[in-house]
mmCIF file of C-alpha atoms in Angstrom:
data_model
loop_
_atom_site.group_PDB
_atom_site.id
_atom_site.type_symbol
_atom_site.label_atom_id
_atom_site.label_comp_id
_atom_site.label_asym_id
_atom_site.label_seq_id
_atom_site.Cartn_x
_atom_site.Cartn_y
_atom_site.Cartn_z
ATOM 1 C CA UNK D 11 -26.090 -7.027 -2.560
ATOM 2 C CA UNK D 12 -23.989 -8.696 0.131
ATOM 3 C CA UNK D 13 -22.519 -11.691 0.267
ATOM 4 C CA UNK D 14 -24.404 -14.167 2.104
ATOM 5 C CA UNK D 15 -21.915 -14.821 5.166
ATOM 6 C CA UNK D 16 -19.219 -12.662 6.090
ATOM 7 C CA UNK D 17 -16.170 -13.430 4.107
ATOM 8 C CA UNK D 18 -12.679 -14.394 6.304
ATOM 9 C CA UNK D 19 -10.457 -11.445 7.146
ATOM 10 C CA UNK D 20 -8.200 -10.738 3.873
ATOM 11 C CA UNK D 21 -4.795 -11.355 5.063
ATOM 12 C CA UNK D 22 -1.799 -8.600 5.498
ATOM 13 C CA UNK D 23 -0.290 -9.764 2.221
ATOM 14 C CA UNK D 24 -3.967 -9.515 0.163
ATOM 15 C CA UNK D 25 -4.803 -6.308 1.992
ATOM 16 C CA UNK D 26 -1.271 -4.658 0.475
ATOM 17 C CA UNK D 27 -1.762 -5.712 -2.438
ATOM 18 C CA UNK D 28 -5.044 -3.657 -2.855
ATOM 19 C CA UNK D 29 -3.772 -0.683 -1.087
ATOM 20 C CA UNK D 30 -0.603 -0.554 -3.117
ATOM 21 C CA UNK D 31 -3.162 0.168 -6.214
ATOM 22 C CA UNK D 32 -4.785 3.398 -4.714
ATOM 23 C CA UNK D 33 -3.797 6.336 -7.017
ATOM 24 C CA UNK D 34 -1.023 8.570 -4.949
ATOM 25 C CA UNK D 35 -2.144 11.873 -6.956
ATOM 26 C CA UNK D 36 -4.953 12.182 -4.092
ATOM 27 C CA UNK D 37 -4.008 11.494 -0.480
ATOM 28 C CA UNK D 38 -7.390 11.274 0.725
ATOM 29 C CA UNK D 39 -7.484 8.010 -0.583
ATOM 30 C CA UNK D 40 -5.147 6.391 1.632
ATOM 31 C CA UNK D 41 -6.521 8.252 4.533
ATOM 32 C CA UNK D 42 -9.596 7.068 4.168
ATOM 33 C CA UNK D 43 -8.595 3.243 3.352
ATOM 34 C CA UNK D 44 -7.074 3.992 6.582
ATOM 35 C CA UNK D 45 -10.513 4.873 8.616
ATOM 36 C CA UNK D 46 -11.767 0.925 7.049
ATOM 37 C CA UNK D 47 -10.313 -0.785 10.173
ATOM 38 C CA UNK D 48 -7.696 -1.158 12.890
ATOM 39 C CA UNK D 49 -6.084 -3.874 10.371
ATOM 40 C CA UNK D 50 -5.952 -1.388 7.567
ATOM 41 C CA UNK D 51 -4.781 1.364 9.440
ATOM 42 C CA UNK D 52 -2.042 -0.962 10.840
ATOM 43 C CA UNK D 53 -0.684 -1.741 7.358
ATOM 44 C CA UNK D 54 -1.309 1.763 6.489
ATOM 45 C CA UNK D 55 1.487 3.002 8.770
ATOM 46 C CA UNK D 56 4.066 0.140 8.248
ATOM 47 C CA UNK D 57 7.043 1.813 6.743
ATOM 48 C CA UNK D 58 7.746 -0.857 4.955
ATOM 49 C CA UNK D 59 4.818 -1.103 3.254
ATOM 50 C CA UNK D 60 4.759 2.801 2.263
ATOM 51 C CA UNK D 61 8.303 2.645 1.114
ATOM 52 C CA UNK D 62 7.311 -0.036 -1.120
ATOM 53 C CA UNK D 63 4.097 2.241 -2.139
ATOM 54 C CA UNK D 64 6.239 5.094 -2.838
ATOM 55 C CA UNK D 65 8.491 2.726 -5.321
ATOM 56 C CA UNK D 66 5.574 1.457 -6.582
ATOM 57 C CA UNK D 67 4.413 4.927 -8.125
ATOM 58 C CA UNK D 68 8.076 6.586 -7.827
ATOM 59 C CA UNK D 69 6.233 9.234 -5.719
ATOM 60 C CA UNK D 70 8.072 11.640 -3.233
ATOM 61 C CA UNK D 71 8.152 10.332 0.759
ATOM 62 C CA UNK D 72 5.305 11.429 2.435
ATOM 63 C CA UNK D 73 6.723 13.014 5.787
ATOM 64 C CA UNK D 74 3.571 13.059 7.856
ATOM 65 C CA UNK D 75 0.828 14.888 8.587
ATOM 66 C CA UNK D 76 0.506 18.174 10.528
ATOM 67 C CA UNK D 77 -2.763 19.931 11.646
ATOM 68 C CA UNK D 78 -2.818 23.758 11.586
ATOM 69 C CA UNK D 79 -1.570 25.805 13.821
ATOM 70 C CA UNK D 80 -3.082 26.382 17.453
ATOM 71 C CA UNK D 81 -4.305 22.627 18.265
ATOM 72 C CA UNK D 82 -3.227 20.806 21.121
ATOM 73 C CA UNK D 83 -1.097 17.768 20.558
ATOM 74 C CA UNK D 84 -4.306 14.948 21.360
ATOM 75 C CA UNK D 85 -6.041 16.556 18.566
ATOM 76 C CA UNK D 86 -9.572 16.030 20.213
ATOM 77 C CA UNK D 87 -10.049 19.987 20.381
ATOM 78 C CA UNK D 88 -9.722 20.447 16.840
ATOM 79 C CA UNK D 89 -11.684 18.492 15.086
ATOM 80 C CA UNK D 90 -12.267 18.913 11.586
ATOM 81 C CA UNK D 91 -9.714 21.578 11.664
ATOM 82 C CA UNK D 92 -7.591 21.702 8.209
ATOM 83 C CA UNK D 93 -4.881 19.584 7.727
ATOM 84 C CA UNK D 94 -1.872 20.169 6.333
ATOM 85 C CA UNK D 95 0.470 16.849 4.500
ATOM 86 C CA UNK D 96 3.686 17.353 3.812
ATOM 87 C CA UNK D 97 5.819 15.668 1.354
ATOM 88 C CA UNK D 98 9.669 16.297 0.014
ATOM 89 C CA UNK D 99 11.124 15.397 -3.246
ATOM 90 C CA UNK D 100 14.735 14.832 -2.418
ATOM 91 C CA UNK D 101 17.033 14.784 -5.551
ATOM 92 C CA UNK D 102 20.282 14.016 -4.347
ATOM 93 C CA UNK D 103 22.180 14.600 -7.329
ATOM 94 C CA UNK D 104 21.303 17.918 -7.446
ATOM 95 C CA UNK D 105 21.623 18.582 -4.111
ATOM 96 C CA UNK D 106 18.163 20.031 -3.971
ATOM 97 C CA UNK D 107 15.435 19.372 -1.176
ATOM 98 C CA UNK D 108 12.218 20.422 -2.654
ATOM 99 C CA UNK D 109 8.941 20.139 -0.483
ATOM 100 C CA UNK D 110 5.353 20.744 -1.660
ATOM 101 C CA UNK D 111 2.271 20.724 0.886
ATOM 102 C CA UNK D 112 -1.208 19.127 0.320
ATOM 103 C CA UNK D 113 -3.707 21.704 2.059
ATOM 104 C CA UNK D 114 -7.150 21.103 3.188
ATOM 105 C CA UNK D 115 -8.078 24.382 2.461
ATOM 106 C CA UNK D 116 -7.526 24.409 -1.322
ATOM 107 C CA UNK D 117 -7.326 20.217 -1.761
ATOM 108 C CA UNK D 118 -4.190 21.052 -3.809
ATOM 109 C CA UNK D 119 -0.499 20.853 -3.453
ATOM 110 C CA UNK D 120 1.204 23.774 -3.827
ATOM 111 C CA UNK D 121 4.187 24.662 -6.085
ATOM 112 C CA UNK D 122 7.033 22.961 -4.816
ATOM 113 C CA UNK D 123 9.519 25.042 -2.455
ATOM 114 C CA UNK D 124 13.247 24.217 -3.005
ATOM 115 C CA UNK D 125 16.834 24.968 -0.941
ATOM 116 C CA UNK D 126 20.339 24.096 -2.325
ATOM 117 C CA UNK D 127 21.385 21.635 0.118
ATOM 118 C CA UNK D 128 24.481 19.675 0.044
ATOM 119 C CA UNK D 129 25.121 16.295 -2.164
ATOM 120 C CA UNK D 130 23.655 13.149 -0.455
ATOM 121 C CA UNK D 131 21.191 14.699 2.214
ATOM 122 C CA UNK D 132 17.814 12.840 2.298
ATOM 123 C CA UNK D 133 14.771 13.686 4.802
ATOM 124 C CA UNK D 134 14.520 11.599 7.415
ATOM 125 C CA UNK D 135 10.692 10.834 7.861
ATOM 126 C CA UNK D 136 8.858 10.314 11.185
ATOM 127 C CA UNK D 137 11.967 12.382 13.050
ATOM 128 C CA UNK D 138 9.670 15.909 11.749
ATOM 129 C CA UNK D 139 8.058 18.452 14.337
ATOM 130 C CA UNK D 140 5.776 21.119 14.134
ATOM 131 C CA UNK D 141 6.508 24.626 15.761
ATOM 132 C CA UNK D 142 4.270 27.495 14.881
ATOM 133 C CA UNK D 143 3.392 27.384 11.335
ATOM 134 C CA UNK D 144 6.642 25.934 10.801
ATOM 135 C CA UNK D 145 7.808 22.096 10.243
ATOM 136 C CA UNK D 146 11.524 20.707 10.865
ATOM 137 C CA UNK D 147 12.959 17.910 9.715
ATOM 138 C CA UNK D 148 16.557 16.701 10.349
ATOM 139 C CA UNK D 149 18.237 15.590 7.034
ATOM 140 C CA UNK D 150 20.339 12.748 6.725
ATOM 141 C CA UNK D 151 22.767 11.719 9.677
ATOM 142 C CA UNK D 152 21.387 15.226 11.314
ATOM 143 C CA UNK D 153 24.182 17.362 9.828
ATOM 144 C CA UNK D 154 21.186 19.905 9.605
ATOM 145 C CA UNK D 155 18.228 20.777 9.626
ATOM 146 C CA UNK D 156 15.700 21.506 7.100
ATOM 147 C CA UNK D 157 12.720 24.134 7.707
ATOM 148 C CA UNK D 158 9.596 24.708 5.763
ATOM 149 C CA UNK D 159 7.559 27.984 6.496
ATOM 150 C CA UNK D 160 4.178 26.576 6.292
ATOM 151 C CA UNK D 161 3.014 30.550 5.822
ATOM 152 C CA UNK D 162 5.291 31.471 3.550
ATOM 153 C CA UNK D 163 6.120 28.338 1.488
ATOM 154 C CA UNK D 164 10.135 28.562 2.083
ATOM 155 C CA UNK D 165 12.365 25.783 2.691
ATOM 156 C CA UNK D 166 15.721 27.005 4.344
ATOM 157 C CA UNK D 167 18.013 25.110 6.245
ATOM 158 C CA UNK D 168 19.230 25.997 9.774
ATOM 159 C CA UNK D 169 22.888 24.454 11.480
ATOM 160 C CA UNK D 170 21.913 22.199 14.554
ATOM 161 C CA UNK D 171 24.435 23.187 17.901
ATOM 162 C CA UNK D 172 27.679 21.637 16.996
ATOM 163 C CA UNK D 173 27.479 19.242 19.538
ATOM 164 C CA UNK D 174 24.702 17.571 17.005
ATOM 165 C CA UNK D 175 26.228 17.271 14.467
ATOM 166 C CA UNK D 176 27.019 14.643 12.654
ATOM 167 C CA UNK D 177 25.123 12.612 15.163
ATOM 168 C CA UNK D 178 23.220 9.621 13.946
ATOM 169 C CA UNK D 179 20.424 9.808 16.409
ATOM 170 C CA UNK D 180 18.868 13.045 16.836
ATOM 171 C CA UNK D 181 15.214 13.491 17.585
ATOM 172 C CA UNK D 182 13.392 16.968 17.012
ATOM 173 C CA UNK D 183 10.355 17.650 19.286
ATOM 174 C CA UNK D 184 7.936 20.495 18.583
ATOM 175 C CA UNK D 185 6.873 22.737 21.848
ATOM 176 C CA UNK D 186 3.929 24.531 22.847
ATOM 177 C CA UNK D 187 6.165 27.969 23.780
ATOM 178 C CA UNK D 188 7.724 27.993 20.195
ATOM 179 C CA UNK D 189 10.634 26.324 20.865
ATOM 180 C CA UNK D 190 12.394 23.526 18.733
ATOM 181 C CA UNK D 191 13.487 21.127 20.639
ATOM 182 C CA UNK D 192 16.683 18.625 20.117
ATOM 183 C CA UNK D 193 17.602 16.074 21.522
ATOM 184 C CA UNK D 194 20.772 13.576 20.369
ATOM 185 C CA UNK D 195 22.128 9.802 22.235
ATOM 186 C CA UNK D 196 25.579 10.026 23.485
ATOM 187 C CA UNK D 197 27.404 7.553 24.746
ATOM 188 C CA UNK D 198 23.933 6.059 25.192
ATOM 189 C CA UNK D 199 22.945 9.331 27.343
ATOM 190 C CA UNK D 200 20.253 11.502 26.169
ATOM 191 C CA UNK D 201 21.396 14.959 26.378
ATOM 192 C CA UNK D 202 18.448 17.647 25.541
ATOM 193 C CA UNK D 203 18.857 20.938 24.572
ATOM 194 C CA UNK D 204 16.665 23.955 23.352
ATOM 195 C CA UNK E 2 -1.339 -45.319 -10.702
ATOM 196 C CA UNK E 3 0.233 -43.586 -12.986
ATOM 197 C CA UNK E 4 3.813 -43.160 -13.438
ATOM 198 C CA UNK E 5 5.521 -40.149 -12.556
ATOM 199 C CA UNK E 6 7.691 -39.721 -15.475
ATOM 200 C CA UNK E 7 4.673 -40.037 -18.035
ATOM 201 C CA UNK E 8 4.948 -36.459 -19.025
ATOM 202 C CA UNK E 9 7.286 -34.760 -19.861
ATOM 203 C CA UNK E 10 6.504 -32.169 -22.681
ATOM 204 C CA UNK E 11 8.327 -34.285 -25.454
ATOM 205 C CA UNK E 12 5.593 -36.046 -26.367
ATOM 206 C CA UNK E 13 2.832 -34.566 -27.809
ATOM 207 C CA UNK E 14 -0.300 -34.676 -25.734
ATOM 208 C CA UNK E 15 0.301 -31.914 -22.838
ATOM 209 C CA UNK E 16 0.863 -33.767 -19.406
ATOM 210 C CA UNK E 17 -2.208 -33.177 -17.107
ATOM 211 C CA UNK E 18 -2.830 -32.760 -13.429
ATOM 212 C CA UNK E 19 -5.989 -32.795 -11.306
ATOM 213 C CA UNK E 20 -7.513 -30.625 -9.052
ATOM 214 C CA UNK E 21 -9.540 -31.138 -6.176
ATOM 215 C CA UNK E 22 -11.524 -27.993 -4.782
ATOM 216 C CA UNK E 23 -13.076 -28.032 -1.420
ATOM 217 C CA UNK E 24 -16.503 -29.205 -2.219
ATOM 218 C CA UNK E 25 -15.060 -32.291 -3.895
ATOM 219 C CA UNK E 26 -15.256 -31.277 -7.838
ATOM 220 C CA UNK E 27 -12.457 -32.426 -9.748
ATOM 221 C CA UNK E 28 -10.894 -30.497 -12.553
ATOM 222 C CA UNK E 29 -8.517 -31.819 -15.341
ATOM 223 C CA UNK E 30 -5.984 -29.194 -16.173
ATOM 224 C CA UNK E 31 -2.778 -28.943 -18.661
ATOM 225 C CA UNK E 32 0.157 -29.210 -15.857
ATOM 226 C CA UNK E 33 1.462 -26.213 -17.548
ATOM 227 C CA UNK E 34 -1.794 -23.621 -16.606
ATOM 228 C CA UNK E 35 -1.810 -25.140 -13.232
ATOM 229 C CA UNK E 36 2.035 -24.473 -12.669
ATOM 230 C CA UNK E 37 1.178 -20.855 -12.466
ATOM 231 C CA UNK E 38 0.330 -20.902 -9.003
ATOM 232 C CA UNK E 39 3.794 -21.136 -7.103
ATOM 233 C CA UNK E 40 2.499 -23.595 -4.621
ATOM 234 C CA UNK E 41 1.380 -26.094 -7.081
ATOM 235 C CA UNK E 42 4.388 -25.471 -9.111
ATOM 236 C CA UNK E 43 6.973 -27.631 -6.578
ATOM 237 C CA UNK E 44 3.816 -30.347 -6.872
ATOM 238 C CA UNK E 45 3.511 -30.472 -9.779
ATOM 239 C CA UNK E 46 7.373 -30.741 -10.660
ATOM 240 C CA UNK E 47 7.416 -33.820 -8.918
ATOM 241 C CA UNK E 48 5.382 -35.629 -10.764
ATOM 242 C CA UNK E 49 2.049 -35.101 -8.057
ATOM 243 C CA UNK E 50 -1.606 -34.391 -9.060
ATOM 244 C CA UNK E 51 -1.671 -37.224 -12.076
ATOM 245 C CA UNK E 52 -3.200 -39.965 -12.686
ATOM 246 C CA UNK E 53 -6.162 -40.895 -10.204
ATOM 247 C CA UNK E 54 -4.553 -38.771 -7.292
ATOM 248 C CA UNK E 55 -5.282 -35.268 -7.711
ATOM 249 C CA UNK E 56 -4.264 -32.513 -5.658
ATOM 250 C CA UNK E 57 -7.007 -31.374 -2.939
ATOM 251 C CA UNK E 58 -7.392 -27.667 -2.750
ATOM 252 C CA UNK E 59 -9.373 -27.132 0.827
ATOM 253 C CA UNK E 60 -9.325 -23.464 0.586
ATOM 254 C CA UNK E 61 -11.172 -22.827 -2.329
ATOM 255 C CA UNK E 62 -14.442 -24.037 -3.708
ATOM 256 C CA UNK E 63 -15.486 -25.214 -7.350
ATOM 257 C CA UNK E 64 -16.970 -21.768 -8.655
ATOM 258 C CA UNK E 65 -13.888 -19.854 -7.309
ATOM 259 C CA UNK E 66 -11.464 -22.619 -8.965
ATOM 260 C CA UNK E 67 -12.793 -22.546 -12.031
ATOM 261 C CA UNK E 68 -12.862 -19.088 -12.543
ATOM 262 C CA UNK E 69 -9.062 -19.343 -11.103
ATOM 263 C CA UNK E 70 -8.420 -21.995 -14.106
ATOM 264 C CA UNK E 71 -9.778 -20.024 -16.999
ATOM 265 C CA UNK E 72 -7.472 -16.913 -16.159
ATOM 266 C CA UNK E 73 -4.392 -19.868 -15.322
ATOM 267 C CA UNK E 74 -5.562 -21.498 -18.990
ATOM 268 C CA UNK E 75 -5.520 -18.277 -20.828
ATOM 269 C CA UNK E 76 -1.833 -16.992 -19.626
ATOM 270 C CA UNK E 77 -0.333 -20.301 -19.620
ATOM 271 C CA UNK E 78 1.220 -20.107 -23.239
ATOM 272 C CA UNK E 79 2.299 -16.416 -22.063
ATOM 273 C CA UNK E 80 4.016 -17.432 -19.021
ATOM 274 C CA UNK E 81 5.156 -20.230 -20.698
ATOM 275 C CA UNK E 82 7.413 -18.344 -23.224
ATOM 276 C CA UNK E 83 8.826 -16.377 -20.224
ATOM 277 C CA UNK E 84 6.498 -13.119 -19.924
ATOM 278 C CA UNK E 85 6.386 -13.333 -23.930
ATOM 279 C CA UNK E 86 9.060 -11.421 -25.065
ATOM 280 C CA UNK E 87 7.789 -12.517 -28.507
ATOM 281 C CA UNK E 88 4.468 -11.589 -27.959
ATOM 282 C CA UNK E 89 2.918 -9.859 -30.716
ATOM 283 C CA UNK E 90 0.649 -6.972 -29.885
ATOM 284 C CA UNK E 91 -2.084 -8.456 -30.818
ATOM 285 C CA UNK E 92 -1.851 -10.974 -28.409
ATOM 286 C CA UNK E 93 -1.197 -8.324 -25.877
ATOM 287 C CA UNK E 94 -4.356 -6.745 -26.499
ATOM 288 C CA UNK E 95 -5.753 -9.550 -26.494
ATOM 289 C CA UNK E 96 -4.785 -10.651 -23.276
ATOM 290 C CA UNK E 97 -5.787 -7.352 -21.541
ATOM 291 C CA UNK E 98 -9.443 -7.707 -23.213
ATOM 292 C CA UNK E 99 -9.734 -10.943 -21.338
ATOM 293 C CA UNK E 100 -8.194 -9.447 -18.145
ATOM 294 C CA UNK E 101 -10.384 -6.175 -18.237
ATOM 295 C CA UNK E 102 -13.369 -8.920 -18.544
ATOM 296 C CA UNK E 103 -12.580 -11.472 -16.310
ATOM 297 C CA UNK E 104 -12.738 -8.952 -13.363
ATOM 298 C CA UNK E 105 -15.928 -8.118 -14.809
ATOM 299 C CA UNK E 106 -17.877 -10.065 -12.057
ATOM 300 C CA UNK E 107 -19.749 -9.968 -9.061
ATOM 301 C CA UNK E 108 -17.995 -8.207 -5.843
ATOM 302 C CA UNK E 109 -18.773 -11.491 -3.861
ATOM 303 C CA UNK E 110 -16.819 -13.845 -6.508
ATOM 304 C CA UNK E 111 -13.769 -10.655 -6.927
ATOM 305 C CA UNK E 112 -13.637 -11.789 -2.952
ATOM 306 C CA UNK E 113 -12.374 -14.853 -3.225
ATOM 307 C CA UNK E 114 -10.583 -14.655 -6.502
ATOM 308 C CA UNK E 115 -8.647 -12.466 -4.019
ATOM 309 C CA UNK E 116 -8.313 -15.157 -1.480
ATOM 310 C CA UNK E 117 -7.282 -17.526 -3.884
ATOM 311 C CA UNK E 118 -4.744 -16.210 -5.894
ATOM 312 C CA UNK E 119 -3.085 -15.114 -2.854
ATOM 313 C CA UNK E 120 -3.463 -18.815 -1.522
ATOM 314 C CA UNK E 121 -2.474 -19.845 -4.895
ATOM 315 C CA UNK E 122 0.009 -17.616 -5.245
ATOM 316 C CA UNK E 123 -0.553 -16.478 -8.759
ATOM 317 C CA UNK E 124 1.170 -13.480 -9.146
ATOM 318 C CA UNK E 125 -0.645 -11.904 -12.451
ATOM 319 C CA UNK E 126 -4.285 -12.883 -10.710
ATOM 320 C CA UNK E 127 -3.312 -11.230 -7.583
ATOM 321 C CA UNK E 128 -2.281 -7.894 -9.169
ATOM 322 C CA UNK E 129 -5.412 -7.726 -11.333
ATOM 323 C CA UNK E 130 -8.222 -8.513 -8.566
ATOM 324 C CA UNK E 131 -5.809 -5.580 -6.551
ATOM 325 C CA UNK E 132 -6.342 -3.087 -8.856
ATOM 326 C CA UNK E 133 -10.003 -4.109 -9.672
ATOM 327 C CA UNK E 134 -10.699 -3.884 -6.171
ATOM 328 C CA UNK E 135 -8.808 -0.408 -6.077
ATOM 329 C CA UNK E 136 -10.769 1.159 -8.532
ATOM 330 C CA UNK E 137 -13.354 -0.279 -6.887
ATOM 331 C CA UNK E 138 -12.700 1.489 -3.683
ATOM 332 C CA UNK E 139 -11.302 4.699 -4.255
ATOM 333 C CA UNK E 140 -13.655 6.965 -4.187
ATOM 334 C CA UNK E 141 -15.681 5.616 -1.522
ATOM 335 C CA UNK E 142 -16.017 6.335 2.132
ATOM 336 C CA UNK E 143 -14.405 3.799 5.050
ATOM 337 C CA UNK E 144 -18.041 2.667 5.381
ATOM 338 C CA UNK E 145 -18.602 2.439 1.563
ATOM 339 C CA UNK E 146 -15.211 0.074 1.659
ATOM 340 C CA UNK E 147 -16.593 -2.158 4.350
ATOM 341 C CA UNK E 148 -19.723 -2.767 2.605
ATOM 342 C CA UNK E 149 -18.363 -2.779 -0.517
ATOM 343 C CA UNK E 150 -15.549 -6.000 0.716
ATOM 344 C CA UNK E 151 -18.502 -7.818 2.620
ATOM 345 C CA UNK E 152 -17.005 -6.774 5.951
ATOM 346 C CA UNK E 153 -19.316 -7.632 9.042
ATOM 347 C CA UNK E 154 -20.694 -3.954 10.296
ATOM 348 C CA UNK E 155 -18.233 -2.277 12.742
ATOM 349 C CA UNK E 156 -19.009 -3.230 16.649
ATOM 350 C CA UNK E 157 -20.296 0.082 18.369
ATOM 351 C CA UNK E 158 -16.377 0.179 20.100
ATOM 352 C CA UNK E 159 -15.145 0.507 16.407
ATOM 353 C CA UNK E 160 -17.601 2.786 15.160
ATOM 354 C CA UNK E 161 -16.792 4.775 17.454
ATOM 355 C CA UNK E 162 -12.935 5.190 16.265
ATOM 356 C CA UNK E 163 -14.146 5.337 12.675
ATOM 357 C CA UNK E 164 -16.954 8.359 13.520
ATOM 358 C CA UNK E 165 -12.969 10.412 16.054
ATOM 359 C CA UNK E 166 -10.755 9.698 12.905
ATOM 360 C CA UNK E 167 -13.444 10.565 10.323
ATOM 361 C CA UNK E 168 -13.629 14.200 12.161
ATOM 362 C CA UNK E 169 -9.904 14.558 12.382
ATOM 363 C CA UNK E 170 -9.905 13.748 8.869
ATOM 364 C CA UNK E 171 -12.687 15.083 7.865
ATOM 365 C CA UNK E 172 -11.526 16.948 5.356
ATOM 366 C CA UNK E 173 -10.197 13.646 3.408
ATOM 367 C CA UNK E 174 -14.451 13.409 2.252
ATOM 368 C CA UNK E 175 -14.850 16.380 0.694
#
């Protein structure tokens, strides 16, 4: 039955509440809490709010999502297509990136890939990019980068041109001709490379 | 008019305050339940709500505050001895039976519980109606969600959005 008059609009802090109590072990569930409304979706892709989630439940950072191969970048030609969500495990101590991916295919994660990596790396989320069937990600401080083989479930690593190293602000961009693409601020000057 | 300094918790009848909900309906409460909610606690510790003055509540209506009270009643003495490191099991248990019950209740009511323990600010009341409503959501669809929380039906601009991100995601309602 519903309520007799529409209740007022829960407010941010209400709506995180709830969220913060859907189980992680399924990510549809916060995709589709994120399909309720503009609001939801909104606190859905605070980063705040999902680093606090991923305290919360001590679960891995979710890195993003990433449709399958051969879809343009508006995603309007490929709907319904499989998804793929990625997520890392980082355990610094050990120095060990680990990554597992969530397919729409199979609605499982599969077993965790792992590459020794050196002490104190993390993932930096949001700064990932698709090329191929392969997703990049630059690790802390972008002293490298880290590359999982979506097709063959590998992490490796891969040195970014020395100029980019050990640069604070570097930006990897996914290209339609299978490039990666790079870009790090310089003295405040964007300087791109391939 | 009462004075201020009447209670204090030496002597032995519990100091009360009243409430006043939004539709006029007082309710006598020990100063100590009420005190859960953080923005009666500052109140409270000054000595307001006593006596013949009361302290109006205009966001939340006589069924919703007395539901609100009977979870405040029941954890007072918890709260009280500092999240009850003494607590014996039993009373534990006994606490979570209540809990598991008290959210045991109409989806309409759950609403605004929600709204006022976050007005409230009672921290143990707004984790429970959370994770009631969580469970209550989880396996449902966006739509299922919006019905299920009372929200007005989408405008035809926002169904719309739901019907393009429900195909990019469709896979998320299998």
């Amino acid at each position: 039955m519903a309520p007799p008059r529409p209740p007022p609009e829960l407010n941010d802090d209400a709506v995180r509440e709830i969220l913060l109590y859907l189980p992680p072990d399924d990510p549809a569930h916060l995709v589709r809490a994120s399909l309720v409304s503009k609001h939801w979706r909104r606190i859905l892709s605070d980063q705040g709010f999902l680093r606090r989630y991923r305290r919360f439940h001590r679960t891995p950072p979710l890195l993003g999502f990433f449709h399958d191969g051969g879809c343009d970048d508006d995603h309007l030609h490929c709907a319904g297509g499989p998804i793929h969500l990625s997520s890392s495990c980082v355990l610094n101590a050990r120095g060990i990136q680990r990554a597992c991916i969530y397919s729409s295919k199979t609605g499982a994660w599969s077993a965790p890939a792992s590459v020794k990596a050196s002490l104190y790396f993390s993932v930096e989320p949001n700064r990932g990019a698709l090329v191929g069937d392969k997703i990049f990600f630059t690790l802390s401080q972008g002293e490298e980068i880290l590359k999982y083989d979506l097709g063959k479930q590998r992490l490796s690593l891969i040195d970014p041109p020395a100029l980019y190293r050990y640069r604070l602000n570097t930006v990897l961009m996914g290209s339609k001709i299978g490039l990666l693409g790079l870009a790090g601020i310089m003295n405040s000057e964007s300087s791109p490379v391939a | 008019m009462a004075a201020p300094e009447s209670g204090d918790g030496n002597n032995g009848a519990a100091r009360m305050v009243t409430l006043i909900s939004s539709d006029n309906t007082r309710f006598e409460v020990e100063a100590a339940a009420a005190s859960l909610s953080q923005t009666l606690q500052l109140t409270i510790l000054d000595g307001g709500g006593g006596g013949g003055d009361g302290i109006p509540l205009p966001n939340v209506d006589s069924a919703t505050l007395s539901k609100v009270l009977e979870y405040c009643i029941k954890h007072a003495p918890a709260a009280a001895n500092g999240g009850a490191p003494n607590a014996t099991a039993v009373d534990r248990a006994e606490l979570e039976r209540f809990d598991n019950e008290f959210v045991n209740i109409d989806q309409s009511v759950l609403y605004s519980l929600i709204m006022a323990a976050h007005n409230l600010e009672i921290e143990g009341l707004q984790s429970l109606v959370a994770k009631k409503v969580a469970d209550m959501i989880k396996g449902k669809s966006p739509m299922e969600i919006r019905r299920t929380l009372g929200f007005p039906d989408p405008t035809p601009e926002e169904q719309a959005e739901m019907n393009a991100h429900m195909l990019e995601y469709g896979w998320a309602y299998e």
